[in-house]
Every structure is written in structure tokens, then in C-alpha cells.
Coordinates of N, CA and C in Angstrom, one line a residue:
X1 N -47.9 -17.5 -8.8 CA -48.6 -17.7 -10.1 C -49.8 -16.8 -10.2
X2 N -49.9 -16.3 -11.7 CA -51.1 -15.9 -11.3 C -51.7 -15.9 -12.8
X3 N -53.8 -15.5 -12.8 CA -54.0 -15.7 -13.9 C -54.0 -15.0 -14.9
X4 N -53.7 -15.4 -16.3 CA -53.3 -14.5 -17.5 C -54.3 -14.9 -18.4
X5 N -55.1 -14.2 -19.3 CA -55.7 -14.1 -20.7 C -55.0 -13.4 -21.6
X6 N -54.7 -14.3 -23.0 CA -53.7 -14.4 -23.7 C -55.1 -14.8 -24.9
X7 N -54.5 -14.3 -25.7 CA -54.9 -14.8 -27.5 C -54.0 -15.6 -27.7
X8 N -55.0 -17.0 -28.2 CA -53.9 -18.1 -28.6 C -55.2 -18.9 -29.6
X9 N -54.4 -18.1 -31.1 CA -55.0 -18.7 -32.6 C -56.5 -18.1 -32.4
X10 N -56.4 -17.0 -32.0 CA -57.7 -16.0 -32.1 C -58.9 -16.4 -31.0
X11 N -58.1 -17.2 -30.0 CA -59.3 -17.5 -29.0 C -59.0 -17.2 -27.6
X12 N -59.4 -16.3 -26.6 CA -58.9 -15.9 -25.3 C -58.7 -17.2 -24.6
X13 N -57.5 -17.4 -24.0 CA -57.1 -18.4 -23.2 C -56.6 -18.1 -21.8
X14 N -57.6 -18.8 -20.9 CA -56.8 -18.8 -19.6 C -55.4 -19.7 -19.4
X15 N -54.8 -18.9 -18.7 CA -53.5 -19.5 -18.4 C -52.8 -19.3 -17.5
X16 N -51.9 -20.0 -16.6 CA -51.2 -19.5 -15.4 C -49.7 -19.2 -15.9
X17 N -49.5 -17.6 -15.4 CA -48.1 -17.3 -15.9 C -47.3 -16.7 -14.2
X18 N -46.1 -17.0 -14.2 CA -45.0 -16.7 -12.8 C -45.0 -15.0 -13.1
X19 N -45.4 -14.4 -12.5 CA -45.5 -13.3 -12.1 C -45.6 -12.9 -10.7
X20 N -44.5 -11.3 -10.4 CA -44.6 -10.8 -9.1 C -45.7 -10.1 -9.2
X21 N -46.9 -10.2 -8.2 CA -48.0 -9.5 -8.1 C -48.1 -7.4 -7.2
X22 N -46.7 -7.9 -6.8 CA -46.5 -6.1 -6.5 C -45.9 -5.7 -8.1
X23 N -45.3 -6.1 -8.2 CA -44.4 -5.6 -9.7 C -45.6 -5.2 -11.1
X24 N -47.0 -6.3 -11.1 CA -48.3 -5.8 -11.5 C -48.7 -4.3 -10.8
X25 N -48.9 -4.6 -9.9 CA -49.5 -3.3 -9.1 C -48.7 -2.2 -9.6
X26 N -47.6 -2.2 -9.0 CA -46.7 -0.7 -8.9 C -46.9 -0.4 -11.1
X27 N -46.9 -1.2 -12.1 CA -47.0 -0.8 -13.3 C -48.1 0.6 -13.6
X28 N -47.3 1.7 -14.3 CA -47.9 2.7 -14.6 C -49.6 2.7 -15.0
X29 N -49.3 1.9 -15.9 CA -50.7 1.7 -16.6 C -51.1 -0.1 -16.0
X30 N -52.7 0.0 -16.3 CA -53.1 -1.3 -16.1 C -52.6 -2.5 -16.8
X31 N -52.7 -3.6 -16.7 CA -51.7 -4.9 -17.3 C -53.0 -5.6 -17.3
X32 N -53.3 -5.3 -18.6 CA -55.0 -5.9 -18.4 C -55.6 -7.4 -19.1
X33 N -54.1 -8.1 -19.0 CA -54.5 -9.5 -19.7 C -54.1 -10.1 -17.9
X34 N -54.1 -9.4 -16.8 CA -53.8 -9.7 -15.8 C -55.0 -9.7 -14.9
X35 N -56.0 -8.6 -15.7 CA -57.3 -7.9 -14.8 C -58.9 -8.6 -15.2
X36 N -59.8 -8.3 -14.2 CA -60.4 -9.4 -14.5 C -61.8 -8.7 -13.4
X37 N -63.0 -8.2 -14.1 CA -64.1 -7.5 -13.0 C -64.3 -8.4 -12.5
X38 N -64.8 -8.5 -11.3 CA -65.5 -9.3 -10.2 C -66.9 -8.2 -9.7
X39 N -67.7 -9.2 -10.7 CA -68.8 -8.9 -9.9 C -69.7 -10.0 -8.6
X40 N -70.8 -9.5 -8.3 CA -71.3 -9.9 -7.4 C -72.7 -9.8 -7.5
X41 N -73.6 -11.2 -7.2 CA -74.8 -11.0 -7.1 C -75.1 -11.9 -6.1
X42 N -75.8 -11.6 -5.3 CA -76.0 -12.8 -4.1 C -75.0 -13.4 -3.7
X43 N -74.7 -14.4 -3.6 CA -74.2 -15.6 -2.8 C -73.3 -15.6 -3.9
X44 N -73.0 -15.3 -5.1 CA -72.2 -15.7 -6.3 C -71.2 -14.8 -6.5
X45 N -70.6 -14.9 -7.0 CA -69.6 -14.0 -7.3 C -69.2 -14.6 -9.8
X46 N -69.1 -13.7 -10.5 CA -68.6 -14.1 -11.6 C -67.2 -12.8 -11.9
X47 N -66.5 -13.8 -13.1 CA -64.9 -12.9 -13.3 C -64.8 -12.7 -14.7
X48 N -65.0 -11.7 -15.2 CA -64.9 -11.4 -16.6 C -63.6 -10.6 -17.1
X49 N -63.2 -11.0 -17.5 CA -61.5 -10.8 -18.2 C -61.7 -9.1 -18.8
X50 N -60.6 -8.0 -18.6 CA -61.1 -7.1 -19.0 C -60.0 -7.1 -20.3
X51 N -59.1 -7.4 -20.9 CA -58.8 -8.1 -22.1 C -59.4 -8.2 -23.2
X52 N -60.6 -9.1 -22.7 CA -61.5 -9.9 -23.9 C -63.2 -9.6 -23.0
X53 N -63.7 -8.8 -22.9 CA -64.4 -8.0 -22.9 C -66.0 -9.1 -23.3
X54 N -66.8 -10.1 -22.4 CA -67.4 -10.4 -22.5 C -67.1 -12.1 -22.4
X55 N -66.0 -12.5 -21.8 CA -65.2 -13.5 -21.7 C -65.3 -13.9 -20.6
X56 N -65.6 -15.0 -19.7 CA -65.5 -14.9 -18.0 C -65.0 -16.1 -18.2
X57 N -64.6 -16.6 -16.6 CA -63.8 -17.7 -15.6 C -64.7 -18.7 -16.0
X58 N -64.9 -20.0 -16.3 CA -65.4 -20.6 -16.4 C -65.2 -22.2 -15.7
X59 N -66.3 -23.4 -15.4 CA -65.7 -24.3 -15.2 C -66.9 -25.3 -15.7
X60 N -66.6 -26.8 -15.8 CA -67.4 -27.7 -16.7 C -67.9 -28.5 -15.4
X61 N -66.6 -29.3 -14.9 CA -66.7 -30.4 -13.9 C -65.7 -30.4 -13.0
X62 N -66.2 -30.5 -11.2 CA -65.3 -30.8 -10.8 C -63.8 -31.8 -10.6
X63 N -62.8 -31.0 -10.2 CA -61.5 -31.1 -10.5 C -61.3 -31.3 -11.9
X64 N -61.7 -30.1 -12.7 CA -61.0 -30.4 -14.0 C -60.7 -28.9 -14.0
X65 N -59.7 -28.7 -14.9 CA -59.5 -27.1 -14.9 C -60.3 -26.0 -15.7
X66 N -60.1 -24.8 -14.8 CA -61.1 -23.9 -15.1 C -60.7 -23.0 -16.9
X67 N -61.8 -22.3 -17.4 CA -60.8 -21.8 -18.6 C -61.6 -20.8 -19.0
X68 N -61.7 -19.9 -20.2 CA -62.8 -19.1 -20.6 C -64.0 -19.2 -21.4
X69 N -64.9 -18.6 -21.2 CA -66.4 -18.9 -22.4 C -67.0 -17.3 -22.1
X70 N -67.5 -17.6 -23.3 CA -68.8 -16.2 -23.6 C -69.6 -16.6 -23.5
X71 N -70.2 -17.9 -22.8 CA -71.0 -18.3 -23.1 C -71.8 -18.4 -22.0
X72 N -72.6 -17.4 -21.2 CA -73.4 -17.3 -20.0 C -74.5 -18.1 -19.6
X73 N -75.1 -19.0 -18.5 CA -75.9 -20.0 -18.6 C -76.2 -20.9 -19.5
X74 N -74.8 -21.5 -20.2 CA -75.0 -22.6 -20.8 C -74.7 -24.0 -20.2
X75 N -73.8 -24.7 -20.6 CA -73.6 -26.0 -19.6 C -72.1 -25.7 -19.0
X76 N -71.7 -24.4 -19.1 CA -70.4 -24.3 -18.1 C -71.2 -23.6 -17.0
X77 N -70.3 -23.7 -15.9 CA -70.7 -22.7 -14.8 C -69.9 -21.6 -14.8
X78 N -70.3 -20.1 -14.8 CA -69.7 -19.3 -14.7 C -69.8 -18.5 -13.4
X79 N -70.6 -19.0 -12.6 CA -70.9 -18.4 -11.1 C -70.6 -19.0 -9.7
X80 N -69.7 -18.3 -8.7 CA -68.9 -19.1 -8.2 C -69.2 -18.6 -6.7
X81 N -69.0 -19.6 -6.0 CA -69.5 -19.2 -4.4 C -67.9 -18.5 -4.2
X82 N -67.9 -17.7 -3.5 CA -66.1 -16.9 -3.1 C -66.4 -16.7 -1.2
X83 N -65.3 -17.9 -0.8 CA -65.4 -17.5 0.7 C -63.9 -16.7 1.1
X84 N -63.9 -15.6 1.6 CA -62.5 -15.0 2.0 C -62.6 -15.3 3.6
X85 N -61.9 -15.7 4.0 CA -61.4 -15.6 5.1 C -60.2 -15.0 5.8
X86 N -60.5 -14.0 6.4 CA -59.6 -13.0 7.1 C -58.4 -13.1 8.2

């Protein structure tokens, strides 16, 4: 599964669509309701849809699901602790 930003009634929506993630990769050009900047500041990490272009990962409240907003330091969180483990 993976995640997709989609226009649905003029509003960017997150969504999970069944996709092979090499079959993304090897595509000529970028698949960019697929792509998503990851930046980084400190200890945070935020994910801005390159799609919708000022749109990020968003979340309200634990275990509810995550979705999109333009709306930076408001009452969603848009800044995420990211642990990888190797």
C-alpha cells in the first residue's frame, strides 16, 4: 500500500492506493501524486505532497487517521518524530 494525493471535489486528499513500489520507481518520469518532500528540522521531520504544493501530512489526534492541511501550526500536527531502524 502506499500513499497517494488525489483531487477529490477540488480538495487534495490523502489516500492509500495498492501499488508496486519498484514499478513507481523504474517510471520514466516522476509519479508525483506518489511524492512527497521530507524535510527535516531537529528531532522532526514534516511531508509536503509535491502534487499540491504547500499541502503536508497531517494529524489531529491519536489513533485517528492522518490526512492533508495547508495549514502549518495550527491545531493539526504537521511535525513528526521519524525513527528508522536499520
Amino acid at each position: 500500500m502506499c500513499l497517494i494525493c488525489e483531487d477529490s471535489g477540488g480538495q487534495p486528499t490523502l489516500l492509500l492506493k495498492e501499488e508496486e513500489i519498484l514499478a513507481l520507481y523504474n517510471e520514466m518520469a516522476p509519479v508525483e501524486p506518489f511524492l512527497f518532500y521530507h524535510s527535516k528540522n531537529g528531532r522532526t521531520s514534516t511531508f509536503e505532497s509535491v502534487a499540491f504544493p504547500g499541502w503536508f501530512i497531517a494529524s489531529s489526534e491519536r489513533s485517528h487517521p492522518i490526512f492533508l492541511t495547508s495549514h502549518q501550526g495550527g491545531i493539526y500536527n504537521v511535525n513528526f518524530n521519524l525513527n528508522i531502524n536499520a
